[in-house]
Amino acid sequence: MPYSYDDQNIFAKILRGEIPNETVLETEHTLAFKDIQPGAPVHVLVIPKGAYVTFDHFASEATDAEIADFTRAAAEVCRMTGVSPGEGGNGFRVISNAGPDGVQEVPHYHLHILGGKVLGRMLPNLKD
Ligand code: 5GP
């Protein structure tokens, strides 16, 4: 079944300027902003400006220009926030939740970039 995009989701409203955000980086195809409920000292959301629901939707249907811009912007956020090991930072985790099993709250594709502390094991409760 093809993806259908709900343009009333909260990130669509942020992209339209209807809801404020703390922007970290904006490029031609990408917006990065601070998560409203940070789970770590660094918690930035990176979203494409295009109407994509999940990682696989974006990866299969976005243009090469969108994918390159998004990927480079995510790397720039890692550098800007000081978590990139290549720049002397202590590391980070990238998460992208999708659908009900992935416990995706906002149906607009996004990366979480988390860092600034030891994040623990990725999936501590696999049996849940
Ligand atoms: P998901 O569960 O979809 O992967 O993550 C959605 C994220 O969006 C959550 O971490 C949540 O805190 C964040 N979030 C939800 N509403 C807003 C908002 O209005 N502004 C910002 N900056 N983040 C939001």
mmCIF file with all atom_site columns, C-alpha atoms and ligand atoms in Angstrom:
data_model
loop_
_atom_site.group_PDB
_atom_site.id
_atom_site.type_symbol
_atom_site.label_atom_id
_atom_site.label_alt_id
_atom_site.label_comp_id
_atom_site.label_asym_id
_atom_site.label_entity_id
_atom_site.label_seq_id
_atom_site.pdbx_PDB_ins_code
_atom_site.Cartn_x
_atom_site.Cartn_y
_atom_site.Cartn_z
_atom_site.occupancy
_atom_site.B_iso_or_equiv
_atom_site.pdbx_formal_charge
_atom_site.auth_seq_id
_atom_site.auth_comp_id
_atom_site.auth_asym_id
_atom_site.auth_atom_id
_atom_site.pdbx_PDB_model_num
ATOM   1   C CA  . MET A 1 1   ? 0.000  0.000  0.000  1.00 0.00 ? 1   MET A CA  1
ATOM   2   C CA  . PRO A 1 2   ? 1.492  3.394  -0.930 1.00 0.00 ? 2   PRO A CA  1
ATOM   3   C CA  . TYR A 1 3   ? 2.178  5.939  1.778  1.00 0.00 ? 3   TYR A CA  1
ATOM   4   C CA  . SER A 1 4   ? -0.305 8.736  2.300  1.00 0.00 ? 4   SER A CA  1
ATOM   5   C CA  . TYR A 1 5   ? 0.931  11.882 4.026  1.00 0.00 ? 5   TYR A CA  1
ATOM   6   C CA  . ASP A 1 6   ? -1.150 13.710 6.649  1.00 0.00 ? 6   ASP A CA  1
ATOM   7   C CA  . ASP A 1 7   ? -0.358 17.391 6.168  1.00 0.00 ? 7   ASP A CA  1
ATOM   8   C CA  . GLN A 1 8   ? -1.877 18.237 9.558  1.00 0.00 ? 8   GLN A CA  1
ATOM   9   C CA  . ASN A 1 9   ? 0.972  16.531 11.476 1.00 0.00 ? 9   ASN A CA  1
ATOM   10  C CA  . ILE A 1 10  ? 2.961  18.713 13.860 1.00 0.00 ? 10  ILE A CA  1
ATOM   11  C CA  . PHE A 1 11  ? 6.137  18.788 11.764 1.00 0.00 ? 11  PHE A CA  1
ATOM   12  C CA  . ALA A 1 12  ? 4.172  19.880 8.672  1.00 0.00 ? 12  ALA A CA  1
ATOM   13  C CA  . LYS A 1 13  ? 2.866  22.754 10.818 1.00 0.00 ? 13  LYS A CA  1
ATOM   14  C CA  . ILE A 1 14  ? 6.426  23.592 11.894 1.00 0.00 ? 14  ILE A CA  1
ATOM   15  C CA  . LEU A 1 15  ? 7.548  23.610 8.247  1.00 0.00 ? 15  LEU A CA  1
ATOM   16  C CA  . ARG A 1 16  ? 4.684  25.956 7.345  1.00 0.00 ? 16  ARG A CA  1
ATOM   17  C CA  . GLY A 1 17  ? 5.676  28.276 10.224 1.00 0.00 ? 17  GLY A CA  1
ATOM   18  C CA  . GLU A 1 18  ? 2.396  27.688 12.074 1.00 0.00 ? 18  GLU A CA  1
ATOM   19  C CA  . ILE A 1 19  ? 4.232  26.389 15.157 1.00 0.00 ? 19  ILE A CA  1
ATOM   20  C CA  . PRO A 1 20  ? 7.544  27.801 16.436 1.00 0.00 ? 20  PRO A CA  1
ATOM   21  C CA  . ASN A 1 21  ? 10.705 25.733 16.707 1.00 0.00 ? 21  ASN A CA  1
ATOM   22  C CA  . GLU A 1 22  ? 14.273 26.123 17.903 1.00 0.00 ? 22  GLU A CA  1
ATOM   23  C CA  . THR A 1 23  ? 16.071 25.784 14.592 1.00 0.00 ? 23  THR A CA  1
ATOM   24  C CA  . VAL A 1 24  ? 19.568 24.321 14.625 1.00 0.00 ? 24  VAL A CA  1
ATOM   25  C CA  . LEU A 1 25  ? 20.092 24.251 10.842 1.00 0.00 ? 25  LEU A CA  1
ATOM   26  C CA  . GLU A 1 26  ? 18.059 24.958 7.731  1.00 0.00 ? 26  GLU A CA  1
ATOM   27  C CA  . THR A 1 27  ? 19.099 24.027 4.196  1.00 0.00 ? 27  THR A CA  1
ATOM   28  C CA  . GLU A 1 28  ? 17.300 23.898 0.854  1.00 0.00 ? 28  GLU A CA  1
ATOM   29  C CA  . HIS A 1 29  ? 15.588 20.564 1.550  1.00 0.00 ? 29  HIS A CA  1
ATOM   30  C CA  . THR A 1 30  ? 16.061 20.013 5.300  1.00 0.00 ? 30  THR A CA  1
ATOM   31  C CA  . LEU A 1 31  ? 15.187 21.510 8.690  1.00 0.00 ? 31  LEU A CA  1
ATOM   32  C CA  . ALA A 1 32  ? 16.854 20.540 11.990 1.00 0.00 ? 32  ALA A CA  1
ATOM   33  C CA  . PHE A 1 33  ? 15.450 21.723 15.307 1.00 0.00 ? 33  PHE A CA  1
ATOM   34  C CA  . LYS A 1 34  ? 15.581 20.855 19.001 1.00 0.00 ? 34  LYS A CA  1
ATOM   35  C CA  . ASP A 1 35  ? 13.202 18.203 20.305 1.00 0.00 ? 35  ASP A CA  1
ATOM   36  C CA  . ILE A 1 36  ? 10.604 19.761 22.609 1.00 0.00 ? 36  ILE A CA  1
ATOM   37  C CA  . GLN A 1 37  ? 11.089 16.955 25.161 1.00 0.00 ? 37  GLN A CA  1
ATOM   38  C CA  . PRO A 1 38  ? 14.806 16.163 24.967 1.00 0.00 ? 38  PRO A CA  1
ATOM   39  C CA  . GLY A 1 39  ? 15.862 12.666 25.944 1.00 0.00 ? 39  GLY A CA  1
ATOM   40  C CA  . ALA A 1 40  ? 19.539 13.660 26.198 1.00 0.00 ? 40  ALA A CA  1
ATOM   41  C CA  . PRO A 1 41  ? 21.586 16.866 26.462 1.00 0.00 ? 41  PRO A CA  1
ATOM   42  C CA  . VAL A 1 42  ? 21.754 16.880 22.650 1.00 0.00 ? 42  VAL A CA  1
ATOM   43  C CA  . HIS A 1 43  ? 18.447 15.922 21.025 1.00 0.00 ? 43  HIS A CA  1
ATOM   44  C CA  . VAL A 1 44  ? 17.924 17.328 17.564 1.00 0.00 ? 44  VAL A CA  1
ATOM   45  C CA  . LEU A 1 45  ? 15.272 16.291 15.049 1.00 0.00 ? 45  LEU A CA  1
ATOM   46  C CA  . VAL A 1 46  ? 16.268 16.373 11.382 1.00 0.00 ? 46  VAL A CA  1
ATOM   47  C CA  . ILE A 1 47  ? 13.395 16.417 8.892  1.00 0.00 ? 47  ILE A CA  1
ATOM   48  C CA  . PRO A 1 48  ? 13.132 16.696 5.128  1.00 0.00 ? 48  PRO A CA  1
ATOM   49  C CA  . LYS A 1 49  ? 10.993 19.584 3.879  1.00 0.00 ? 49  LYS A CA  1
ATOM   50  C CA  . GLY A 1 50  ? 9.252  17.190 1.491  1.00 0.00 ? 50  GLY A CA  1
ATOM   51  C CA  . ALA A 1 51  ? 6.157  15.178 2.430  1.00 0.00 ? 51  ALA A CA  1
ATOM   52  C CA  . TYR A 1 52  ? 7.624  11.824 3.462  1.00 0.00 ? 52  TYR A CA  1
ATOM   53  C CA  . VAL A 1 53  ? 6.254  9.617  6.224  1.00 0.00 ? 53  VAL A CA  1
ATOM   54  C CA  . THR A 1 54  ? 9.100  7.248  7.098  1.00 0.00 ? 54  THR A CA  1
ATOM   55  C CA  . PHE A 1 55  ? 12.714 6.399  6.315  1.00 0.00 ? 55  PHE A CA  1
ATOM   56  C CA  . ASP A 1 56  ? 11.806 3.861  3.630  1.00 0.00 ? 56  ASP A CA  1
ATOM   57  C CA  . HIS A 1 57  ? 9.315  6.279  2.045  1.00 0.00 ? 57  HIS A CA  1
ATOM   58  C CA  . PHE A 1 58  ? 12.005 8.976  1.875  1.00 0.00 ? 58  PHE A CA  1
ATOM   59  C CA  . ALA A 1 59  ? 14.761 6.611  0.760  1.00 0.00 ? 59  ALA A CA  1
ATOM   60  C CA  . SER A 1 60  ? 12.665 5.174  -2.072 1.00 0.00 ? 60  SER A CA  1
ATOM   61  C CA  . GLU A 1 61  ? 10.848 8.301  -3.336 1.00 0.00 ? 61  GLU A CA  1
ATOM   62  C CA  . ALA A 1 62  ? 12.935 11.397 -2.529 1.00 0.00 ? 62  ALA A CA  1
ATOM   63  C CA  . THR A 1 63  ? 15.153 12.899 -5.206 1.00 0.00 ? 63  THR A CA  1
ATOM   64  C CA  . ASP A 1 64  ? 18.906 12.398 -5.088 1.00 0.00 ? 64  ASP A CA  1
ATOM   65  C CA  . ALA A 1 65  ? 19.234 16.107 -4.278 1.00 0.00 ? 65  ALA A CA  1
ATOM   66  C CA  . GLU A 1 66  ? 16.881 15.779 -1.294 1.00 0.00 ? 66  GLU A CA  1
ATOM   67  C CA  . ILE A 1 67  ? 18.680 12.684 0.002  1.00 0.00 ? 67  ILE A CA  1
ATOM   68  C CA  . ALA A 1 68  ? 22.122 14.246 -0.361 1.00 0.00 ? 68  ALA A CA  1
ATOM   69  C CA  . ASP A 1 69  ? 21.006 17.501 1.272  1.00 0.00 ? 69  ASP A CA  1
ATOM   70  C CA  . PHE A 1 70  ? 19.324 15.668 4.165  1.00 0.00 ? 70  PHE A CA  1
ATOM   71  C CA  . THR A 1 71  ? 22.280 13.372 4.806  1.00 0.00 ? 71  THR A CA  1
ATOM   72  C CA  . ARG A 1 72  ? 24.798 16.206 4.703  1.00 0.00 ? 72  ARG A CA  1
ATOM   73  C CA  . ALA A 1 73  ? 22.594 18.333 6.969  1.00 0.00 ? 73  ALA A CA  1
ATOM   74  C CA  . ALA A 1 74  ? 22.422 15.518 9.543  1.00 0.00 ? 74  ALA A CA  1
ATOM   75  C CA  . ALA A 1 75  ? 26.216 15.296 9.503  1.00 0.00 ? 75  ALA A CA  1
ATOM   76  C CA  . GLU A 1 76  ? 26.454 19.050 9.938  1.00 0.00 ? 76  GLU A CA  1
ATOM   77  C CA  . VAL A 1 77  ? 24.150 18.865 12.968 1.00 0.00 ? 77  VAL A CA  1
ATOM   78  C CA  . CYS A 1 78  ? 26.482 16.255 14.510 1.00 0.00 ? 78  CYS A CA  1
ATOM   79  C CA  . ARG A 1 79  ? 29.397 18.613 13.922 1.00 0.00 ? 79  ARG A CA  1
ATOM   80  C CA  . MET A 1 80  ? 27.585 21.735 15.156 1.00 0.00 ? 80  MET A CA  1
ATOM   81  C CA  . THR A 1 81  ? 26.376 20.095 18.365 1.00 0.00 ? 81  THR A CA  1
ATOM   82  C CA  . GLY A 1 82  ? 29.850 18.756 19.180 1.00 0.00 ? 82  GLY A CA  1
ATOM   83  C CA  . VAL A 1 83  ? 28.941 15.060 19.209 1.00 0.00 ? 83  VAL A CA  1
ATOM   84  C CA  . SER A 1 84  ? 30.811 13.965 16.067 1.00 0.00 ? 84  SER A CA  1
ATOM   85  C CA  . PRO A 1 85  ? 33.711 11.638 16.991 1.00 0.00 ? 85  PRO A CA  1
ATOM   86  C CA  . GLY A 1 86  ? 35.461 12.827 13.839 1.00 0.00 ? 86  GLY A CA  1
ATOM   87  C CA  . GLU A 1 87  ? 35.523 16.322 15.318 1.00 0.00 ? 87  GLU A CA  1
ATOM   88  C CA  . GLY A 1 88  ? 36.609 15.294 18.822 1.00 0.00 ? 88  GLY A CA  1
ATOM   89  C CA  . GLY A 1 89  ? 33.089 14.641 20.147 1.00 0.00 ? 89  GLY A CA  1
ATOM   90  C CA  . ASN A 1 90  ? 32.061 11.698 22.294 1.00 0.00 ? 90  ASN A CA  1
ATOM   91  C CA  . GLY A 1 91  ? 29.574 10.159 19.885 1.00 0.00 ? 91  GLY A CA  1
ATOM   92  C CA  . PHE A 1 92  ? 25.856 10.025 19.289 1.00 0.00 ? 92  PHE A CA  1
ATOM   93  C CA  . ARG A 1 93  ? 22.950 7.820  18.291 1.00 0.00 ? 93  ARG A CA  1
ATOM   94  C CA  . VAL A 1 94  ? 20.673 8.259  15.282 1.00 0.00 ? 94  VAL A CA  1
ATOM   95  C CA  . ILE A 1 95  ? 17.161 6.848  15.599 1.00 0.00 ? 95  ILE A CA  1
ATOM   96  C CA  . SER A 1 96  ? 14.276 6.858  13.157 1.00 0.00 ? 96  SER A CA  1
ATOM   97  C CA  . ASN A 1 97  ? 11.005 5.363  14.335 1.00 0.00 ? 97  ASN A CA  1
ATOM   98  C CA  . ALA A 1 98  ? 8.464  4.142  11.780 1.00 0.00 ? 98  ALA A CA  1
ATOM   99  C CA  . GLY A 1 99  ? 4.869  3.048  12.157 1.00 0.00 ? 99  GLY A CA  1
ATOM   100 C CA  . PRO A 1 100 ? 3.132  1.422  15.125 1.00 0.00 ? 100 PRO A CA  1
ATOM   101 C CA  . ASP A 1 101 ? 5.820  -1.174 15.897 1.00 0.00 ? 101 ASP A CA  1
ATOM   102 C CA  . GLY A 1 102 ? 8.495  1.534  15.697 1.00 0.00 ? 102 GLY A CA  1
ATOM   103 C CA  . VAL A 1 103 ? 6.351  3.703  17.997 1.00 0.00 ? 103 VAL A CA  1
ATOM   104 C CA  . GLN A 1 104 ? 6.396  6.676  15.618 1.00 0.00 ? 104 GLN A CA  1
ATOM   105 C CA  . GLU A 1 105 ? 4.508  9.594  17.151 1.00 0.00 ? 105 GLU A CA  1
ATOM   106 C CA  . VAL A 1 106 ? 4.789  12.144 14.324 1.00 0.00 ? 106 VAL A CA  1
ATOM   107 C CA  . PRO A 1 107 ? 4.078  10.812 10.793 1.00 0.00 ? 107 PRO A CA  1
ATOM   108 C CA  . HIS A 1 108 ? 6.658  12.981 9.025  1.00 0.00 ? 108 HIS A CA  1
ATOM   109 C CA  . TYR A 1 109 ? 10.033 11.300 8.467  1.00 0.00 ? 109 TYR A CA  1
ATOM   110 C CA  . HIS A 1 110 ? 12.638 12.426 10.983 1.00 0.00 ? 110 HIS A CA  1
ATOM   111 C CA  . LEU A 1 111 ? 15.952 11.449 12.494 1.00 0.00 ? 111 LEU A CA  1
ATOM   112 C CA  . HIS A 1 112 ? 16.592 11.857 16.190 1.00 0.00 ? 112 HIS A CA  1
ATOM   113 C CA  . ILE A 1 113 ? 20.236 12.775 16.845 1.00 0.00 ? 113 ILE A CA  1
ATOM   114 C CA  . LEU A 1 114 ? 20.970 12.092 20.499 1.00 0.00 ? 114 LEU A CA  1
ATOM   115 C CA  . GLY A 1 115 ? 24.169 12.645 22.452 1.00 0.00 ? 115 GLY A CA  1
ATOM   116 C CA  . GLY A 1 116 ? 25.891 14.481 25.243 1.00 0.00 ? 116 GLY A CA  1
ATOM   117 C CA  . LYS A 1 117 ? 25.776 11.523 27.639 1.00 0.00 ? 117 LYS A CA  1
ATOM   118 C CA  . VAL A 1 118 ? 26.237 7.750  27.580 1.00 0.00 ? 118 VAL A CA  1
ATOM   119 C CA  . LEU A 1 119 ? 22.985 6.523  26.055 1.00 0.00 ? 119 LEU A CA  1
ATOM   120 C CA  . GLY A 1 120 ? 22.990 2.938  27.286 1.00 0.00 ? 120 GLY A CA  1
ATOM   121 C CA  . ARG A 1 121 ? 22.047 -0.091 25.259 1.00 0.00 ? 121 ARG A CA  1
ATOM   122 C CA  . MET A 1 122 ? 19.819 0.552  22.294 1.00 0.00 ? 122 MET A CA  1
ATOM   123 C CA  . LEU A 1 123 ? 17.131 -2.059 22.955 1.00 0.00 ? 123 LEU A CA  1
ATOM   124 C CA  . PRO A 1 124 ? 17.146 -3.017 26.640 1.00 0.00 ? 124 PRO A CA  1
ATOM   125 C CA  . ASN A 1 125 ? 13.660 -4.612 26.606 1.00 0.00 ? 125 ASN A CA  1
ATOM   126 C CA  . LEU A 1 126 ? 13.586 -6.700 23.452 1.00 0.00 ? 126 LEU A CA  1
ATOM   127 C CA  . LYS A 1 127 ? 11.170 -9.173 25.045 1.00 0.00 ? 127 LYS A CA  1
ATOM   128 C CA  . ASP A 1 128 ? 8.491  -6.509 25.659 1.00 0.00 ? 128 ASP A CA  1
HETATM 129 P P1  . 5GP B 2 .   ? 8.743  9.950  17.178 1.00 0.00 ? 1   5GP B P1  1
HETATM 130 O O1  . 5GP B 2 .   ? 8.146  9.213  18.327 1.00 0.00 ? 1   5GP B O1  1
HETATM 131 O O2  . 5GP B 2 .   ? 7.712  10.259 16.115 1.00 0.00 ? 1   5GP B O2  1
HETATM 132 O O3  . 5GP B 2 .   ? 9.971  9.287  16.632 1.00 0.00 ? 1   5GP B O3  1
HETATM 133 O O4  . 5GP B 2 .   ? 9.271  11.318 17.763 1.00 0.00 ? 1   5GP B O4  1
HETATM 134 C C1  . 5GP B 2 .   ? 8.570  12.523 17.705 1.00 0.00 ? 1   5GP B C1  1
HETATM 135 C C2  . 5GP B 2 .   ? 9.350  13.538 18.508 1.00 0.00 ? 1   5GP B C2  1
HETATM 136 O O5  . 5GP B 2 .   ? 8.811  14.805 18.242 1.00 0.00 ? 1   5GP B O5  1
HETATM 137 C C3  . 5GP B 2 .   ? 9.290  13.327 20.023 1.00 0.00 ? 1   5GP B C3  1
HETATM 138 O O6  . 5GP B 2 .   ? 10.604 13.148 20.554 1.00 0.00 ? 1   5GP B O6  1
HETATM 139 C C4  . 5GP B 2 .   ? 8.637  14.611 20.546 1.00 0.00 ? 1   5GP B C4  1
HETATM 140 O O7  . 5GP B 2 .   ? 9.196  15.061 21.765 1.00 0.00 ? 1   5GP B O7  1
HETATM 141 C C5  . 5GP B 2 .   ? 8.883  15.580 19.412 1.00 0.00 ? 1   5GP B C5  1
HETATM 142 N N1  . 5GP B 2 .   ? 7.865  16.615 19.286 1.00 0.00 ? 1   5GP B N1  1
HETATM 143 C C6  . 5GP B 2 .   ? 6.516  16.444 19.305 1.00 0.00 ? 1   5GP B C6  1
HETATM 144 N N2  . 5GP B 2 .   ? 5.887  17.622 19.128 1.00 0.00 ? 1   5GP B N2  1
HETATM 145 C C7  . 5GP B 2 .   ? 6.861  18.551 18.987 1.00 0.00 ? 1   5GP B C7  1
HETATM 146 C C8  . 5GP B 2 .   ? 6.841  19.965 18.777 1.00 0.00 ? 1   5GP B C8  1
HETATM 147 O O8  . 5GP B 2 .   ? 5.793  20.612 18.677 1.00 0.00 ? 1   5GP B O8  1
HETATM 148 N N3  . 5GP B 2 .   ? 8.048  20.596 18.693 1.00 0.00 ? 1   5GP B N3  1
HETATM 149 C C9  . 5GP B 2 .   ? 9.228  19.910 18.769 1.00 0.00 ? 1   5GP B C9  1
HETATM 150 N N4  . 5GP B 2 .   ? 10.356 20.627 18.672 1.00 0.00 ? 1   5GP B N4  1
HETATM 151 N N5  . 5GP B 2 .   ? 9.296  18.584 18.975 1.00 0.00 ? 1   5GP B N5  1
HETATM 152 C C10 . 5GP B 2 .   ? 8.122  17.908 19.077 1.00 0.00 ? 1   5GP B C10 1
#
